Amino acid sequence: MQSQLKNNNFLLYSFGFLKSLHFFGSLSIPFYLDRLEMSYTWMFVIETIFSVFLFLFEIPTGIVADKFGRKTSLVLGSGIFGFSFVILGITRNITVLLFVQILGALGMSLISGADKALIYENAKYQNKTPQEISAIASRFDGFGTIGMLIAFPLGSIFVASGIFNYTSSLGLVFIATGISAVFASIILLSSSAGTEKVQDTKIQLKINRIIHLKLFIKFLTFYLNTYINEKTFHCAIHTLKSLLQTN
């Protein structure tokens, strides 16, 4: 029993690592501007749709963990999120892109909060002390951080390598991110953790609400900074052109 629970820890660490392989991390803006040929306004509209649906899916996705267990919620969420990124890396159709944003929001809603809760539950079944549980949770976060630190530069290096043309490479890093998330879902299938039904959906919803609010504020701040910088740049260019023409 104890060896099985320890194996669950390893599988959960692997899940955290794989789902954090965001190869697109530093390439989101070029993806929208260069591959999809969108304006900043359209980029904001699409990402806002994603954020809004994160909130809308909060209650139904909390019920999934309540009725079917956190493992089911994570497997479905990671699989759906991964599938949405694969489609995102393939299509350029605006209707499909909007649908994919909604699908991705559903996947992330199923994941957010459930992964941390599952870590604590699995550690609790091992009769770990609060200090040991915190250490396991920190280790899980560490694997996720390592995944991001590896994936961010690798994605940029791949796009800059010229192996494929620029716009195709931008799509491929999204596809690679999606495939990693699907593999994370498959890894978790072999774990016995999180199959139990839970009764603390309200706590789950509070966790999700905080995570979603932070994501929305982070994106809104990012967009406003980008928009202001773009307008400042164009204003400076316009002023410079006017001065050159005057002279």
Short mmCIF file of C-alpha atoms in Angstrom, two decimals:
data_model
loop_
_atom_site.label_atom_id
_atom_site.label_comp_id
_atom_site.label_asym_id
_atom_site.label_seq_id
_atom_site.Cartn_x
_atom_site.Cartn_y
_atom_site.Cartn_z
CA MET A 1 0.00 0.00 0.00
CA GLN A 2 2.73 2.47 1.01
CA SER A 3 4.81 1.65 -2.09
CA GLN A 4 1.73 2.31 -4.25
CA LEU A 5 1.20 5.69 -2.59
CA LYS A 6 4.87 6.58 -3.14
CA ASN A 7 4.50 5.58 -6.77
CA ASN A 8 1.53 7.95 -6.92
CA ASN A 9 3.85 10.74 -5.79
CA PHE A 10 6.23 9.99 -8.66
CA LEU A 11 3.36 9.94 -11.15
CA LEU A 12 2.00 13.22 -9.79
CA TYR A 13 5.45 14.83 -10.09
CA SER A 14 5.64 13.58 -13.68
CA PHE A 15 2.18 14.97 -14.33
CA GLY A 16 3.22 18.37 -12.93
CA PHE A 17 6.34 18.39 -15.11
CA LEU A 18 4.62 17.39 -18.36
CA LYS A 19 1.66 19.74 -18.02
CA SER A 20 4.09 22.62 -17.46
CA LEU A 21 6.04 22.11 -20.70
CA HIS A 22 4.75 25.33 -22.23
CA PHE A 23 6.97 25.56 -25.29
CA PHE A 24 4.87 28.48 -26.52
CA GLY A 25 5.58 30.50 -23.35
CA SER A 26 7.65 33.32 -24.84
CA LEU A 27 6.02 33.15 -28.27
CA SER A 28 2.36 33.96 -27.64
CA ILE A 29 2.47 37.46 -29.15
CA PRO A 30 4.39 36.42 -32.31
CA PHE A 31 1.92 33.53 -32.64
CA TYR A 32 -1.05 35.88 -32.73
CA LEU A 33 0.59 38.68 -34.70
CA ASP A 34 2.72 36.77 -37.22
CA ARG A 35 1.09 33.36 -37.62
CA LEU A 36 -2.56 34.32 -37.17
CA GLU A 37 -2.01 37.89 -38.47
CA MET A 38 -4.19 39.39 -35.76
CA SER A 39 -4.16 42.84 -34.20
CA TYR A 40 -3.58 43.43 -30.50
CA THR A 41 -7.29 44.13 -30.18
CA TRP A 42 -8.29 40.75 -31.57
CA MET A 43 -5.66 39.07 -29.42
CA PHE A 44 -7.21 40.72 -26.37
CA VAL A 45 -10.74 39.70 -27.43
CA ILE A 46 -9.76 36.05 -27.87
CA GLU A 47 -7.88 35.85 -24.57
CA THR A 48 -10.73 37.65 -22.79
CA ILE A 49 -13.12 34.97 -24.04
CA PHE A 50 -10.75 32.41 -22.54
CA SER A 51 -10.71 34.20 -19.18
CA VAL A 52 -14.48 34.69 -19.06
CA PHE A 53 -15.14 31.01 -19.69
CA LEU A 54 -12.66 30.08 -16.96
CA PHE A 55 -15.07 31.73 -14.53
CA LEU A 56 -18.18 30.26 -16.16
CA PHE A 57 -16.80 26.71 -15.97
CA GLU A 58 -15.84 27.06 -12.32
CA ILE A 59 -18.97 25.49 -10.81
CA PRO A 60 -19.49 22.60 -13.27
CA THR A 61 -15.82 21.59 -13.15
CA GLY A 62 -15.90 21.64 -9.34
CA ILE A 63 -18.81 19.22 -9.49
CA VAL A 64 -16.73 16.82 -11.62
CA ALA A 65 -14.16 16.46 -8.81
CA ASP A 66 -16.99 16.11 -6.30
CA LYS A 67 -18.81 13.36 -8.18
CA PHE A 68 -16.02 11.48 -9.91
CA GLY A 69 -12.81 12.29 -8.01
CA ARG A 70 -9.88 14.62 -8.60
CA LYS A 71 -8.03 12.14 -10.80
CA THR A 72 -10.93 12.12 -13.27
CA SER A 73 -10.99 15.92 -13.23
CA LEU A 74 -7.25 16.14 -13.90
CA VAL A 75 -7.18 13.45 -16.60
CA LEU A 76 -10.09 15.06 -18.46
CA GLY A 77 -8.74 18.57 -17.95
CA SER A 78 -5.23 17.80 -19.13
CA GLY A 79 -6.51 15.82 -22.11
CA ILE A 80 -8.96 18.55 -23.18
CA PHE A 81 -6.40 21.31 -22.64
CA GLY A 82 -3.80 19.40 -24.66
CA PHE A 83 -6.24 18.70 -27.49
CA SER A 84 -7.20 22.39 -27.65
CA PHE A 85 -3.53 23.38 -28.01
CA VAL A 86 -2.95 20.86 -30.79
CA ILE A 87 -5.90 22.35 -32.70
CA LEU A 88 -4.68 25.87 -31.89
CA GLY A 89 -1.34 25.04 -33.49
CA ILE A 90 -3.00 23.69 -36.64
CA THR A 91 -5.91 25.97 -37.49
CA ARG A 92 -6.06 29.60 -38.59
CA ASN A 93 -9.85 29.74 -38.83
CA ILE A 94 -11.28 32.39 -36.51
CA THR A 95 -14.41 30.37 -35.67
CA VAL A 96 -12.33 27.34 -34.71
CA LEU A 97 -9.97 29.57 -32.70
CA LEU A 98 -12.87 30.92 -30.66
CA PHE A 99 -14.15 27.40 -30.01
CA VAL A 100 -10.65 26.27 -29.02
CA GLN A 101 -10.40 29.08 -26.46
CA ILE A 102 -13.59 27.83 -24.82
CA LEU A 103 -12.32 24.24 -24.93
CA GLY A 104 -8.99 25.30 -23.41
CA ALA A 105 -10.79 27.19 -20.65
CA LEU A 106 -12.76 24.05 -19.82
CA GLY A 107 -9.54 22.02 -19.62
CA MET A 108 -7.77 24.52 -17.40
CA SER A 109 -10.81 24.82 -15.11
CA LEU A 110 -10.77 21.07 -14.60
CA ILE A 111 -7.06 21.18 -13.70
CA SER A 112 -6.75 24.31 -11.57
CA GLY A 113 -6.93 23.60 -7.87
CA ALA A 114 -7.51 19.87 -8.35
CA ASP A 115 -3.80 19.10 -8.80
CA LYS A 116 -2.78 20.74 -5.53
CA ALA A 117 -5.70 19.17 -3.70
CA LEU A 118 -4.75 15.73 -5.01
CA ILE A 119 -1.17 16.17 -3.82
CA TYR A 120 -2.40 16.96 -0.30
CA GLU A 121 -4.89 14.08 -0.30
CA ASN A 122 -2.32 11.53 -1.44
CA ALA A 123 0.16 12.73 1.19
CA LYS A 124 -2.55 12.58 3.84
CA TYR A 125 -3.23 8.92 3.00
CA GLN A 126 0.48 8.28 3.61
CA ASN A 127 0.03 9.71 7.13
CA LYS A 128 2.50 12.48 6.40
CA THR A 129 3.00 15.30 8.88
CA PRO A 130 2.04 18.86 7.84
CA GLN A 131 5.73 19.62 7.27
CA GLU A 132 6.14 16.57 5.04
CA ILE A 133 2.98 17.45 3.12
CA SER A 134 4.33 20.95 2.50
CA ALA A 135 7.60 19.44 1.27
CA ILE A 136 5.74 17.15 -1.17
CA ALA A 137 3.64 20.07 -2.42
CA SER A 138 6.76 22.18 -2.88
CA ARG A 139 8.40 19.34 -4.78
CA PHE A 140 5.37 19.15 -7.07
CA ASP A 141 5.62 22.90 -7.72
CA GLY A 142 9.34 22.47 -8.31
CA PHE A 143 8.79 19.90 -11.05
CA GLY A 144 6.32 22.26 -12.70
CA THR A 145 8.79 25.13 -12.52
CA ILE A 146 11.55 22.96 -14.01
CA GLY A 147 9.20 22.06 -16.86
CA MET A 148 8.57 25.71 -17.66
CA LEU A 149 12.25 26.65 -17.36
CA ILE A 150 13.12 23.91 -19.86
CA ALA A 151 10.25 24.50 -22.28
CA PHE A 152 10.36 28.31 -22.58
CA PRO A 153 13.88 28.55 -24.06
CA LEU A 154 13.52 25.32 -26.05
CA GLY A 155 10.46 26.70 -27.81
CA SER A 156 12.26 29.91 -28.73
CA ILE A 157 15.39 28.05 -29.86
CA PHE A 158 13.30 25.75 -32.05
CA VAL A 159 11.49 28.63 -33.75
CA ALA A 160 14.76 30.49 -34.31
CA SER A 161 16.57 27.39 -35.61
CA GLY A 162 15.03 27.60 -39.07
CA ILE A 163 14.31 23.86 -39.19
CA PHE A 164 10.82 24.80 -40.33
CA ASN A 165 9.64 28.14 -41.65
CA TYR A 166 8.85 30.80 -39.06
CA THR A 167 5.05 30.67 -39.04
CA SER A 168 4.95 26.86 -39.14
CA SER A 169 7.35 26.71 -36.20
CA LEU A 170 5.06 28.99 -34.19
CA GLY A 171 2.25 26.51 -34.70
CA LEU A 172 4.45 23.52 -33.86
CA VAL A 173 5.40 24.82 -30.41
CA PHE A 174 1.69 24.98 -29.54
CA ILE A 175 1.22 21.45 -30.86
CA ALA A 176 4.20 20.24 -28.78
CA THR A 177 2.67 21.87 -25.69
CA GLY A 178 -0.63 20.13 -26.37
CA ILE A 179 1.02 16.72 -26.84
CA SER A 180 2.86 17.15 -23.52
CA ALA A 181 -0.43 17.86 -21.75
CA VAL A 182 -2.02 14.77 -23.33
CA PHE A 183 0.94 12.66 -22.14
CA ALA A 184 0.44 14.14 -18.65
CA SER A 185 -3.15 12.92 -18.79
CA ILE A 186 -2.03 9.42 -19.82
CA ILE A 187 0.59 9.31 -17.04
CA LEU A 188 -2.03 10.13 -14.43
CA LEU A 189 -4.30 7.31 -15.65
CA SER A 190 -1.91 4.78 -14.13
CA SER A 191 -2.11 6.45 -10.71
CA SER A 192 -4.51 5.23 -8.01
CA ALA A 193 -4.63 8.67 -6.39
CA GLY A 194 -7.69 10.86 -6.57
CA THR A 195 -10.27 8.24 -7.51
CA GLU A 196 -12.31 8.92 -4.36
CA LYS A 197 -15.31 11.22 -4.40
CA VAL A 198 -14.79 14.37 -2.37
CA GLN A 199 -17.14 16.53 -0.38
CA ASP A 200 -15.27 19.85 -0.30
CA THR A 201 -16.39 21.32 -3.62
CA LYS A 202 -16.85 24.75 -2.00
CA ILE A 203 -13.18 24.77 -1.04
CA GLN A 204 -12.26 23.64 -4.56
CA LEU A 205 -14.33 26.48 -6.01
CA LYS A 206 -12.63 29.03 -3.78
CA ILE A 207 -9.22 27.77 -4.91
CA ASN A 208 -10.32 27.95 -8.56
CA ARG A 209 -11.77 31.43 -8.13
CA ILE A 210 -8.49 32.79 -6.74
CA ILE A 211 -6.44 31.12 -9.50
CA HIS A 212 -8.75 32.35 -12.26
CA LEU A 213 -8.82 35.90 -10.88
CA LYS A 214 -5.01 35.98 -10.76
CA LEU A 215 -4.81 34.70 -14.35
CA PHE A 216 -7.27 37.32 -15.57
CA ILE A 217 -5.51 40.20 -13.77
CA LYS A 218 -2.13 38.98 -15.02
CA PHE A 219 -3.32 38.87 -18.63
CA LEU A 220 -5.14 42.22 -18.38
CA THR A 221 -2.02 43.89 -16.99
CA PHE A 222 0.12 42.26 -19.67
CA TYR A 223 -2.22 43.40 -22.45
CA LEU A 224 -2.47 46.98 -21.17
CA ASN A 225 1.32 47.25 -20.89
CA THR A 226 1.75 45.82 -24.39
CA TYR A 227 -0.93 48.12 -25.82
CA ILE A 228 0.57 51.21 -24.18
CA ASN A 229 4.07 50.29 -25.37
CA GLU A 230 2.80 49.75 -28.92
CA LYS A 231 1.00 53.12 -28.99
CA THR A 232 4.05 54.86 -27.52
CA PHE A 233 6.28 53.26 -30.15
CA HIS A 234 4.01 54.28 -33.04
CA CYS A 235 3.71 57.80 -31.63
CA ALA A 236 7.50 58.07 -31.42
CA ILE A 237 7.88 56.80 -35.00
CA HIS A 238 5.24 59.27 -36.24
CA THR A 239 6.95 62.15 -34.42
CA LEU A 240 10.35 61.15 -35.83
CA LYS A 241 8.95 61.00 -39.38
CA SER A 242 7.38 64.44 -38.94
CA LEU A 243 10.69 65.90 -37.75
CA LEU A 244 12.57 64.34 -40.65
CA GLN A 245 10.05 65.67 -43.16
CA THR A 246 10.25 69.15 -41.61
CA ASN A 247 14.02 69.16 -41.88
#
